[in-house]
Coordinates of C-alpha atoms and ligand atoms in Angstrom, one line a residue:
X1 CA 35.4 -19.6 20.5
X2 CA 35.0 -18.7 17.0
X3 CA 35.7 -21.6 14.3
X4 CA 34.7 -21.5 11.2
X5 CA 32.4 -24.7 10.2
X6 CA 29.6 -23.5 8.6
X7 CA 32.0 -21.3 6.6
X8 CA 31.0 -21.3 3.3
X9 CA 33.7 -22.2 1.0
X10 CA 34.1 -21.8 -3.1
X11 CA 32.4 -24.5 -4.8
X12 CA 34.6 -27.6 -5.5
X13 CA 37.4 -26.8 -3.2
X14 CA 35.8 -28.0 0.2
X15 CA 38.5 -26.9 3.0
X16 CA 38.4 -28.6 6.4
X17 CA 37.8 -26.4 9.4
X18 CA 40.2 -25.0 11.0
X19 CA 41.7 -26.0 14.1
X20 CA 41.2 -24.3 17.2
X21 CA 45.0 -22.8 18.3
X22 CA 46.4 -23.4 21.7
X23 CA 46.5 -19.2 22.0
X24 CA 43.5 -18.4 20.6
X25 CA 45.1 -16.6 18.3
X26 CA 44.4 -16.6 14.6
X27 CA 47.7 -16.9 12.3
X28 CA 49.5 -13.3 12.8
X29 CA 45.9 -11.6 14.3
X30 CA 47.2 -11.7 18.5
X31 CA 44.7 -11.4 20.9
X32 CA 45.0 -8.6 23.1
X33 CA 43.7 -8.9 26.9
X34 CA 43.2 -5.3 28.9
X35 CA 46.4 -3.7 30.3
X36 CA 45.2 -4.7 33.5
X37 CA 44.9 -8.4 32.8
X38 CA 48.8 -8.6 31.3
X39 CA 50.5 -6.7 33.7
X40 CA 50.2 -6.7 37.4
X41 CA 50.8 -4.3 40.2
X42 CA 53.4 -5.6 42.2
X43 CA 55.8 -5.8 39.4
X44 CA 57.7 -2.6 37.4
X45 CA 59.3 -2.5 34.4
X46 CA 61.7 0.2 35.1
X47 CA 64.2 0.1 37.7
X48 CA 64.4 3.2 39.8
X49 CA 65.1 3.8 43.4
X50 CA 62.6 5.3 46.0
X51 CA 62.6 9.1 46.0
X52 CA 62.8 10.6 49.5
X53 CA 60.2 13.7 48.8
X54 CA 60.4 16.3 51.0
X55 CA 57.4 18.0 52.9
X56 CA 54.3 17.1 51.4
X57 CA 52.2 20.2 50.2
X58 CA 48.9 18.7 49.1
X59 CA 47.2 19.7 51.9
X60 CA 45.6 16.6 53.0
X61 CA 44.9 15.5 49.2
X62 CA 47.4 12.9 48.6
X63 CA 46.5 10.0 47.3
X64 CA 45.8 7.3 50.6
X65 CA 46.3 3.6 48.8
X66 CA 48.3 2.6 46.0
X67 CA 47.6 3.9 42.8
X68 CA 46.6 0.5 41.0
X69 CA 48.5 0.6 37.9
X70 CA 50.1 -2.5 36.3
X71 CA 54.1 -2.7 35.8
X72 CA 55.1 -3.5 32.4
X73 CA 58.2 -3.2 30.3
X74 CA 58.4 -0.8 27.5
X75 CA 58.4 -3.7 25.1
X76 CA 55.1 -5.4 26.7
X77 CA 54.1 -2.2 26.7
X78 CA 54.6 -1.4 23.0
X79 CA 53.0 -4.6 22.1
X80 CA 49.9 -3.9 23.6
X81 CA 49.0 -0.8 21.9
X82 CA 50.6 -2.0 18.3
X83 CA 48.5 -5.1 18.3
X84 CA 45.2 -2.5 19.4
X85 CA 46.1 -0.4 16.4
X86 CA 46.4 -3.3 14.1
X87 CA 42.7 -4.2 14.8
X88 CA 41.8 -0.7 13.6
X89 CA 40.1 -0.2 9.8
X90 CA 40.8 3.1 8.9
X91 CA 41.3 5.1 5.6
X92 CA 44.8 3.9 5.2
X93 CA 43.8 0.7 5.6
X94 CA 40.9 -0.1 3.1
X95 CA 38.2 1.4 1.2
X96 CA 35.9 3.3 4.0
X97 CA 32.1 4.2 2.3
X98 CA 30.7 5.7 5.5
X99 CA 28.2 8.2 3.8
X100 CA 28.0 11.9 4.9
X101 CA 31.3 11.2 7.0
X102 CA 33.5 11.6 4.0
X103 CA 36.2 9.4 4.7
X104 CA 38.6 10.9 2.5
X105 CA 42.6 10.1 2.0
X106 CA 44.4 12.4 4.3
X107 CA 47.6 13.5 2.4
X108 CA 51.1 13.0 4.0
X109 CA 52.2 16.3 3.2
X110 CA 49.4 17.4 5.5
X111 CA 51.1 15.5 7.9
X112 CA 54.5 17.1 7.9
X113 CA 53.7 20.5 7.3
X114 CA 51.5 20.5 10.9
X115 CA 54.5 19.1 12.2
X116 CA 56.7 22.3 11.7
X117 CA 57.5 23.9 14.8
X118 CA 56.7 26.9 14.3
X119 CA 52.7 25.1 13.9
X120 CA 53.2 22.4 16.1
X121 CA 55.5 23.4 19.3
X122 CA 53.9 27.0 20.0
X123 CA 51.6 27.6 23.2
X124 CA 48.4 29.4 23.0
X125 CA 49.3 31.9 25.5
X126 CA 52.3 32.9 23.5
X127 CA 53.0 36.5 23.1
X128 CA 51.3 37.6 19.6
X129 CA 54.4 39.1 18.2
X130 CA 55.7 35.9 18.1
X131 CA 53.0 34.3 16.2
X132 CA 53.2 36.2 13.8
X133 CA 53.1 33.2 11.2
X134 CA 50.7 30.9 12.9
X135 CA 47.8 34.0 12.7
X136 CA 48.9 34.8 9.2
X137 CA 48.2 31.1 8.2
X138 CA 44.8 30.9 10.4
X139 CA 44.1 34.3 8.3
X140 CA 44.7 33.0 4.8
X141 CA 42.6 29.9 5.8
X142 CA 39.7 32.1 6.7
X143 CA 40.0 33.5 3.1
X144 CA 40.2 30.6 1.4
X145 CA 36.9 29.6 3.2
X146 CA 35.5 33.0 2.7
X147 CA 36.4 32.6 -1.4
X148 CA 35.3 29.3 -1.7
X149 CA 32.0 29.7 0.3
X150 CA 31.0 33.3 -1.2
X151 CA 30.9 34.9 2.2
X152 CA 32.6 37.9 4.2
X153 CA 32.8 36.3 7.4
X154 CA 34.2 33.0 9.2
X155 CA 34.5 32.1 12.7
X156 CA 37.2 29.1 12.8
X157 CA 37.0 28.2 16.5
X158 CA 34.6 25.6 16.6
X159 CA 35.9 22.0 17.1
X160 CA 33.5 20.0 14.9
X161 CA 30.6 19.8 13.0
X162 CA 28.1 19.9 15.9
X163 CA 30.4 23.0 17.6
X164 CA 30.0 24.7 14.2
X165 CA 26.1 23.9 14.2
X166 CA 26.0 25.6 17.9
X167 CA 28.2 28.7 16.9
X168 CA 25.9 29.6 14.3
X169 CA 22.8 28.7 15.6
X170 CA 23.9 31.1 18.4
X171 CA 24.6 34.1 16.5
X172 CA 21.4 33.6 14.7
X173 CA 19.9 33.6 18.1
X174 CA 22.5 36.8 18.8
X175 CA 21.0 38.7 15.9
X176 CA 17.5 38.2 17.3
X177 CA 17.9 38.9 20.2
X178 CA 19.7 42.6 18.9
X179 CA 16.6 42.9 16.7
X180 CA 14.5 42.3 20.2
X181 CA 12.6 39.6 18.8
X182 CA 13.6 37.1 21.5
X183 CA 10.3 36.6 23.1
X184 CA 8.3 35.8 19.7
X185 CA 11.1 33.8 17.3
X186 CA 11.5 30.8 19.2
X187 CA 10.6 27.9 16.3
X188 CA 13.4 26.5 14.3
X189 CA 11.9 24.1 11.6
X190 CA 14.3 21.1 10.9
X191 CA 13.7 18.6 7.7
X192 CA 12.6 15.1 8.3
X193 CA 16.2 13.7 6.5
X194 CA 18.1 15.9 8.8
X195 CA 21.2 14.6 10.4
X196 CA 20.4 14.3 14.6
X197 CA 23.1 17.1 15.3
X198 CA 20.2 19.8 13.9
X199 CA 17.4 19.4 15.9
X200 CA 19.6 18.9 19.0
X201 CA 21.9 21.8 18.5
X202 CA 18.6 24.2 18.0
X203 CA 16.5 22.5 21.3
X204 CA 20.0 23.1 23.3
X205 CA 19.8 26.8 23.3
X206 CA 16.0 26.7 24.5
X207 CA 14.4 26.7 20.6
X208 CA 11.2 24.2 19.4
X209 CA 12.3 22.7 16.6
X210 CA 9.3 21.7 14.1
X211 CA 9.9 19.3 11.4
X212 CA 9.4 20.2 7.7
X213 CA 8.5 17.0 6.2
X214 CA 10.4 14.8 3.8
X215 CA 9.0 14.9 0.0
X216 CA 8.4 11.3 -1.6
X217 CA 11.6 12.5 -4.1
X218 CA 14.1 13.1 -1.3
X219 CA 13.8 16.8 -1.2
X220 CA 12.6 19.8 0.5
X221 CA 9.8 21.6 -0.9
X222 CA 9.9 25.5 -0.3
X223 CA 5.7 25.2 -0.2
X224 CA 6.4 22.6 3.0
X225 CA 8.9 25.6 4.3
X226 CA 6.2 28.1 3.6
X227 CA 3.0 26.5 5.1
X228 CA 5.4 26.5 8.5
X229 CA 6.6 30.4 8.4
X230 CA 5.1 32.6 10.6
X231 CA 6.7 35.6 12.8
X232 CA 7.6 32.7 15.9
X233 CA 10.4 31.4 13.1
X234 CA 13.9 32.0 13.9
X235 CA 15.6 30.1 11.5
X236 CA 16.0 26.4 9.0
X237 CA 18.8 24.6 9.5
X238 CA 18.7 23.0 6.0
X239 CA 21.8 20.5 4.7
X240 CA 22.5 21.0 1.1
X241 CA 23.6 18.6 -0.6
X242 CA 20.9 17.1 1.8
X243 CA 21.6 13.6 3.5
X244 CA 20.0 11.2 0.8
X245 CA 22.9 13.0 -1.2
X246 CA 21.0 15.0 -3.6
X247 CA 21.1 18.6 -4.1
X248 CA 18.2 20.2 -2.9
X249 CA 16.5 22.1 -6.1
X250 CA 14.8 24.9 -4.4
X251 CA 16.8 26.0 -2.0
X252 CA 17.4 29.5 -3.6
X253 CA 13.6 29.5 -2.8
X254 CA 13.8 28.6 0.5
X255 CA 16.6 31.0 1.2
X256 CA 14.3 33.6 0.0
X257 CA 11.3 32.5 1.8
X258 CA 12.8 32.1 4.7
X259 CA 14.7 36.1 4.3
X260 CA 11.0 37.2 3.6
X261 CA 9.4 35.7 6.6
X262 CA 12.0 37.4 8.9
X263 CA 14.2 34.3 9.6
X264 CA 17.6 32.8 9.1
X265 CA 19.0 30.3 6.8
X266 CA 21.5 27.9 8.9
X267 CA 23.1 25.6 6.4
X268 CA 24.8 22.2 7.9
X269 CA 27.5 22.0 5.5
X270 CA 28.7 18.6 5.9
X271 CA 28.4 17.8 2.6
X272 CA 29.9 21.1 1.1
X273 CA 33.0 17.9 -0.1
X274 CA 30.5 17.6 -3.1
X275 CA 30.5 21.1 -4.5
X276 CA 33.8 22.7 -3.6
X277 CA 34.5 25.1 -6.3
X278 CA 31.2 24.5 -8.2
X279 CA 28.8 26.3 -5.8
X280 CA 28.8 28.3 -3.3
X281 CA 26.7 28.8 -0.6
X282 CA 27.0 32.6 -0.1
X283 CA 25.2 33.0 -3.8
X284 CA 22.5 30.4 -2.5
X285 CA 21.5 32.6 -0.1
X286 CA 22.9 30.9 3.3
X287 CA 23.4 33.3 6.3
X288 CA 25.5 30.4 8.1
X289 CA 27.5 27.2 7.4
X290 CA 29.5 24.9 8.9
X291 CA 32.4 23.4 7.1
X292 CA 33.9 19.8 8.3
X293 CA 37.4 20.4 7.7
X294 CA 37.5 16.8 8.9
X295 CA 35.6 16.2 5.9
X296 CA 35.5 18.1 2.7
X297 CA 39.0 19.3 3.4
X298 CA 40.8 15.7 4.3
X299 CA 42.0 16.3 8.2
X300 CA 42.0 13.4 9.8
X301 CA 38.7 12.1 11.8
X302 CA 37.3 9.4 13.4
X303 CA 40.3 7.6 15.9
X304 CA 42.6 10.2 14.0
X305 CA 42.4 13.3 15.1
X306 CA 40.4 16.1 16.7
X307 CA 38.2 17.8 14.7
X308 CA 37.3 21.5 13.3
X309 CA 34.3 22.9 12.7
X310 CA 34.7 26.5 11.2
X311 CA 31.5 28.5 10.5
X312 CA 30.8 31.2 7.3
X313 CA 28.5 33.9 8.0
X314 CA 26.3 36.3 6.0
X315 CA 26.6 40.4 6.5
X316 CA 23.7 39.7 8.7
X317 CA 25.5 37.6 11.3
X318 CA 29.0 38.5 11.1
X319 CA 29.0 41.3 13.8
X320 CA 27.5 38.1 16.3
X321 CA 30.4 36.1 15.3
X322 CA 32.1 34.6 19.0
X323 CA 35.4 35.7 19.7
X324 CA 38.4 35.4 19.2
X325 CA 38.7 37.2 15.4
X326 CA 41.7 38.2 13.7
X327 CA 42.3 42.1 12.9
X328 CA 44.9 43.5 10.7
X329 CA 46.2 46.7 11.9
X330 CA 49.4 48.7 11.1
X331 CA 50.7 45.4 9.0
X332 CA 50.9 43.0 12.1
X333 CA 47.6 40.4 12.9
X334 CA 46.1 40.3 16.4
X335 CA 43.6 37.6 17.4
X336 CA 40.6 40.1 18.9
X337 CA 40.1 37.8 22.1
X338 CA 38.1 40.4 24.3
X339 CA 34.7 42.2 23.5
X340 CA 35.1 45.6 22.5
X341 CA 35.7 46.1 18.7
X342 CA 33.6 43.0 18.8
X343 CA 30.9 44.3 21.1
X344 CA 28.5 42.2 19.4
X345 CA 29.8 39.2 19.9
X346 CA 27.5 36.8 21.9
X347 CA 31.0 35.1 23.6
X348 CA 33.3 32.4 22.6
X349 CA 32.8 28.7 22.2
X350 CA 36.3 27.4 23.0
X351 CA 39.1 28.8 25.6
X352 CA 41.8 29.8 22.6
X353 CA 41.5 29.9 18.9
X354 CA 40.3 26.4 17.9
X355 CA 42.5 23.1 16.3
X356 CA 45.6 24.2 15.2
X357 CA 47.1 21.2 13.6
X358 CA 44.0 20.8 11.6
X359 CA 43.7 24.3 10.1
X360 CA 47.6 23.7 8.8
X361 CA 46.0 20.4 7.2
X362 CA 43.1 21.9 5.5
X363 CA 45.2 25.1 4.4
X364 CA 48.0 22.6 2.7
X365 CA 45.4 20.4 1.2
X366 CA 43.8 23.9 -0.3
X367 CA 47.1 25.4 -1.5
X368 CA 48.4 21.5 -2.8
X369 CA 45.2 21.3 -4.6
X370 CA 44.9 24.8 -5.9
X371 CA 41.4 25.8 -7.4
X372 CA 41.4 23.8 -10.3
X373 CA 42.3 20.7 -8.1
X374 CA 39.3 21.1 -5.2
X375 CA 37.0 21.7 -8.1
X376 CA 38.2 18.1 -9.4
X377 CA 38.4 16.7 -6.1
X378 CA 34.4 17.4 -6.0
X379 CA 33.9 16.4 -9.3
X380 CA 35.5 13.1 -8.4
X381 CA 33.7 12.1 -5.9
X382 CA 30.5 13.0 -7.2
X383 CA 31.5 10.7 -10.1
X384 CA 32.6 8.2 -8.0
X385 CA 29.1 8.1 -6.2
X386 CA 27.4 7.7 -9.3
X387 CA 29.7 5.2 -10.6
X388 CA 28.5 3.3 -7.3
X389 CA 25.1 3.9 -8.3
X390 CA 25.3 2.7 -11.5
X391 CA 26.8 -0.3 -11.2
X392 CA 24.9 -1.3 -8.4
X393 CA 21.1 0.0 -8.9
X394 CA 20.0 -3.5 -11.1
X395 CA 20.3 -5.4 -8.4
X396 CA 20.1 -3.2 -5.0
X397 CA 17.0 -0.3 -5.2
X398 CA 17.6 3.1 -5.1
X399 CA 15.3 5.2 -3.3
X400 CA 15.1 8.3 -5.1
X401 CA 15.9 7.4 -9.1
X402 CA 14.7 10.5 -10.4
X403 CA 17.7 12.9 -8.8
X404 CA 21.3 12.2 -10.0
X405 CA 23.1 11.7 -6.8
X406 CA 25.8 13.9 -5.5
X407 CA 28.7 12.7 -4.0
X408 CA 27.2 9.9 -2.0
X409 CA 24.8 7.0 -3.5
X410 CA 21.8 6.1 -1.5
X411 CA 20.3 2.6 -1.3
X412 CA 16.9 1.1 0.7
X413 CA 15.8 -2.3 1.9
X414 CA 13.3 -2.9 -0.5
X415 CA 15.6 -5.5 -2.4
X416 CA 16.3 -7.5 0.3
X417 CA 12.4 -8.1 1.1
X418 CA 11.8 -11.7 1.4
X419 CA 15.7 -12.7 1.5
X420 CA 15.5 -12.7 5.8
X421 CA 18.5 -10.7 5.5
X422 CA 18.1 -7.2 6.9
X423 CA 20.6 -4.3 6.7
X424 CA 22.9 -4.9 9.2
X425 CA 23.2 -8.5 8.1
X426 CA 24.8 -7.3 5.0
X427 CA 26.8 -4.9 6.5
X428 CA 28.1 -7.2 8.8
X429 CA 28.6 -9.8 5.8
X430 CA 30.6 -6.7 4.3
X431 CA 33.2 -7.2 7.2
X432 CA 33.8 -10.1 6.2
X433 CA 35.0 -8.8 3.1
X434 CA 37.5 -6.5 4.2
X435 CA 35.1 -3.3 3.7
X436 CA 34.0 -1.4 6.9
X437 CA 30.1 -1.0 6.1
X438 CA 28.5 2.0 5.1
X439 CA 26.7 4.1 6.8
X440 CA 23.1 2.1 7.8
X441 CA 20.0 3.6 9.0
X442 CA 20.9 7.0 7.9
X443 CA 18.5 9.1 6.3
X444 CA 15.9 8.0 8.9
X445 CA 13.6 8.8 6.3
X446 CA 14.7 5.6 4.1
X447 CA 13.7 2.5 5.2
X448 CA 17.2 -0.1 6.0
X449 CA 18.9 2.9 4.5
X450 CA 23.1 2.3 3.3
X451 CA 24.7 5.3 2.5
X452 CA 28.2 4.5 0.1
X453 CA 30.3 7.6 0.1
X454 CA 33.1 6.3 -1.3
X455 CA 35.2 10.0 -2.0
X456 CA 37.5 10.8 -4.8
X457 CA 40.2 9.2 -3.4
X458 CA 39.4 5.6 -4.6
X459 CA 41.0 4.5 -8.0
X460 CA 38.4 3.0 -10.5
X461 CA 40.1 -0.5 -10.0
X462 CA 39.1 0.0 -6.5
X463 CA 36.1 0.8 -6.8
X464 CA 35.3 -2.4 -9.3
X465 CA 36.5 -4.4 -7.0
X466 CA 34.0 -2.7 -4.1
X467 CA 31.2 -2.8 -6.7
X468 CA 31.9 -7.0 -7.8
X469 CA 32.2 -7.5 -3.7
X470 CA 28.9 -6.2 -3.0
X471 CA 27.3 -7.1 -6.4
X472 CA 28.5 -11.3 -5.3
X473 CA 27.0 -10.5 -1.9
X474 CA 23.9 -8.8 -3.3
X475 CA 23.5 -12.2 -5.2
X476 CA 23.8 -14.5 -2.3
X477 CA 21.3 -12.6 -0.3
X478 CA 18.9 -13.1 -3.5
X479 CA 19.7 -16.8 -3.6
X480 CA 18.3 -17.3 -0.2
X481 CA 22.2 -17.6 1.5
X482 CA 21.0 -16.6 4.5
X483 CA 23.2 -18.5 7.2
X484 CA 25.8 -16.3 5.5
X485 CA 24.6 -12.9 6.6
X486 CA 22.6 -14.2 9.7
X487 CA 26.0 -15.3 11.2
X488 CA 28.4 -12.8 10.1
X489 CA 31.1 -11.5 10.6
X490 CA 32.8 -14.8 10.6
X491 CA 36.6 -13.3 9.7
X492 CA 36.0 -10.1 12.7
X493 CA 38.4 -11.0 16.1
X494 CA 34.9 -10.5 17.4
X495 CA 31.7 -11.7 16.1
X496 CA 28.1 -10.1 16.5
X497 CA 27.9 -7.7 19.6
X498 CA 24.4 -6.9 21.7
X499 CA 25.1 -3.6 20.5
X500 CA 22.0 -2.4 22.1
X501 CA 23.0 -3.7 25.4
X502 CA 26.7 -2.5 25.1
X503 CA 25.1 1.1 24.2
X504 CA 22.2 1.1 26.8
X505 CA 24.7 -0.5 29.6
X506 CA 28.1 0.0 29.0
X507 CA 30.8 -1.2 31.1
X508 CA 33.1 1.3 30.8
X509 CA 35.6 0.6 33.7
X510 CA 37.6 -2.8 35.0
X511 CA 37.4 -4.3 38.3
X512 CA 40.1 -6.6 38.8
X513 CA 39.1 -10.2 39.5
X514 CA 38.5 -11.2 43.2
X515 CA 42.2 -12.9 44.2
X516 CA 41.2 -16.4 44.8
X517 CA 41.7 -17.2 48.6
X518 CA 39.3 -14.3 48.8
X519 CA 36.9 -15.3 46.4
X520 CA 36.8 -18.6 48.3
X521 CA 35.9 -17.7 51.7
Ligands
PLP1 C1 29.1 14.9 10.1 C2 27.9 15.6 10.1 C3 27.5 16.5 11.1 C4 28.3 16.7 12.4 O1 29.7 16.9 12.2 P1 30.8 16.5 13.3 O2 32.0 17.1 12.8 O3 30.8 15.0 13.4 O4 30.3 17.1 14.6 C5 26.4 17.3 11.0 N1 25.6 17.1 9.9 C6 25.9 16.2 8.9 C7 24.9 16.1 7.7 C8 27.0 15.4 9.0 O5 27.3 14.6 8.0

């Protein structure tokens, strides 16, 4: 049981401990036991009668025992999953600074617009003619993404960042193949900082992924690119802004390097959030991108929502693009969805056209914005980052202090040498606090790494407040308050986990508890 002696209290205004409750639960924070463990099988909440079913046509696949599931009312019911949701930290909640996840404010307007029928009730086998609208608004997406990116070609199927990365990386491979260079471009060189979805998505589709190293100053340096281009190259997946948050300075050379040496330039454009309407990748040289419509263009992520992964393309690739594609013809839009005028295509990556709801989302929070408005949005955040920085960097280090950062700020573990207090333990203390940590351990290439990303949508008064929270914590780790850190979260429902056993042996389904006359025998 969790009680809270030790707690550390303000100075002068000792409290006692508090009492264990009777229910375990603390103040209006309920407990909530598994379905399984409130309910119980041989009790229903509804009250219906037996159904006399006719001739059974399963074929000998009926199901042979009961089915197992527990009988509860719809108000036990509701319960359950209210008080589950209430232990949930989300955007709406608090202040969220997971780096490169860009855990932006999802507008409401977003909300109601996917909600419109004529979005939200229609079926993906649906004769064309009579979505007419839905295509038109998937089409005006795909030009807003084509404007802001500097490209002629997008792909919106993919279903996240990680889909995206695999539906580029497989046109590039597309194009290769069509040039009949299969057999000899087989290398795909990957940066040390890269996020894990790069070098994974490149060794799915049967390519060796070497690793340009990491520069002392956070960046990529095109003579590191060079010294590993040869004919066997296919491609760099290169993220820019790259994950310490900084923009990488050469990568019009590396672009060009890369063009010269016969290969292509995949962009992860995860962090695209921090130069909406400032840059664009098309001029930079990129032949394809991902965009995280989950991030840089506020749809929902993380317990909220499925993701969408669109992908730009270069002239180069666009004829590779997967299917399905929209094609205007005699003033109506079809969605291309078999090969033919698309002979090139390598396939498709999903079974329709990709996350509806969420390309309503991103196309509202576009049009809401307008130009003007995404270029502040990135300005924002990249201000907000810095502000971070800044009021920060005195007392925790900053890896990289020659670059400005971009829209995320990017601490290491060298301040907290000697305190006994390691990364997690001040994330964990941040709990405490009411702030779900930041991202920890990410770049790999930054030792204790915390990645803020704190996003445009947080006022300045919130983000004092974050700053004083972390700068009193920061303090106490200095001071030697180690019991503090070591021990938290003292506030969570749940204290430390094993996390390493819960990820290397999960226990991911319930057995029911032997019934005790059996138990005894
Ligand atoms: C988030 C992210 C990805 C993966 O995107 P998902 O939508 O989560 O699949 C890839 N690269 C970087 C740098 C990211 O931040």
């Amino acid at each position: 049981m969790l009680n809270n002696q030790g707690r550390p209290t303000a100075a002068g205004n000792a409290e006692p401990a508090a009492p264990e409750t009777f229910t375990g639960n603390k103040a209006l924070q309920v407990e909530e036991a598994l379905l399984f463990e409130i309910g119980r099988v041989d009790v229903t909440g509804v009250d219906i009668e037996d159904v006399e079913l006719g001739a059974n046509r399963l074929g000998g696949l009926a199901r042979k025992g009961d089915i197992g599931l527990v009988g509860l009312s719809e108000p036990e019911t509701m319960r359950h999953y209210v008080r589950l949701s209430q232990k949930n930290y989300g955007i709406d909640t608090g202040l969220f600074p997971l780096g490169s996840c860009t855990m932006k404010h999802n507008p409401r307007l977003n909300e109601k617009m996917a909600r419109l029928a004529g979005f939200a009730d229609v079926h993906p086998l649906q004769p064309q003619s009579s979505v007419q609208g839905a295509i038109a608004l998937m089409q005006e997406l795909a030009r807003y993404l084509m404007v802001l990116t500097g490209t002629r070609a997008v792909t919106l199927s993919p279903k996240a960042g990680a889909h995206g990365e695999l539906a580029g990386m497989m046109a590039i491979k597309a194009a290769i193949e069509a040039k009949g260079e299969a057999a000899t471009r087989k290398t795909v060189l990957v940066p040390e900082s890269a996020h894990g979805t790069n070098p994974a998505t490149a060794a799915l589709i049967g390519f060796e992924v070497k690793t340009v190293p990491a520069q002392k100053d956070g960046t990529v340096h095109v003579e590191d690119v060079k010294a590993l281009l040869g004919p066997d190259v296919a491609a760099i997946m290169l993220t820019n802004p790259n994950t310490c948050g900084i923009f990488e300075p050469q990568v019009v050379e590396i672009a060009a390097a890369i063009h010269d040496a016969g290969g292509y330039f995949y962009c992860d454009g995860a962090n695209f959030n921090a130069i909406v309407g400032k840059a664009r990748p098309g001029d930079l040289g990129i032949d394809a991108m991902h965009i995280n419509l989950h991030k840089t263009f506020s749809t929902p992520h993380g317990g909220g929502g499925p993701g969408a992964g669109p992908v730009v393309l270069s002239d180069r690739l666009a004829p590779f693009a997967p299917l399905p594609f929209i094609r205007e013809a005699d003033g109506k839009l079809e969605l291309v969805e078999a090969k033919g005028e698309g002979d090139q295509a390598f396939g498709r990556v999903t079974a329709f056209h990709g996350q509806m709801g969420m390309f309503v989302r991103a196309l509202t929070y576009m049009l809401s914005h307008g130009s003007d408005g995404m270029k502040q949005a990135s300005e924002d955040a990249v201000l907000s980052a810095n502000y971070i920085r800044a009021g920060l960097s005195d007392l925790m280090s900053v890896p990289f202090p020659d670059h400005p950062s971009m829209h995320e700020a990017l601490f290491d573990d060298a301040w907290l040498k000697d305190t006994g207090v390691t990364t997690l333990d001040f994330a964990k203390a941040m709990i405490d606090e009411g702030y779900h940590p930041m991202t920890m351990y990410f770049p790999l290439v930054v030792h204790g790494a915390m990645l803020i990303e704190p996003t445009e949508s947080e006022s300045r008064a919130s983000l004092d407040l974050f700053i004083m929270s972390l700068r009193d914590l920061a303090m106490r780790a200095k001071r030697g308050e180690t019991e503090r850190f070591a021990n938290a979260p003292f506030h969570a429902p749940r204290r430390r986990l094993d996390e390493t056993r819960a990820a290397r042996n999960p226990i991911l389904k319930w057995t029911p508890r032997e019934p005790v006359a059996k138990a005894a025998e």
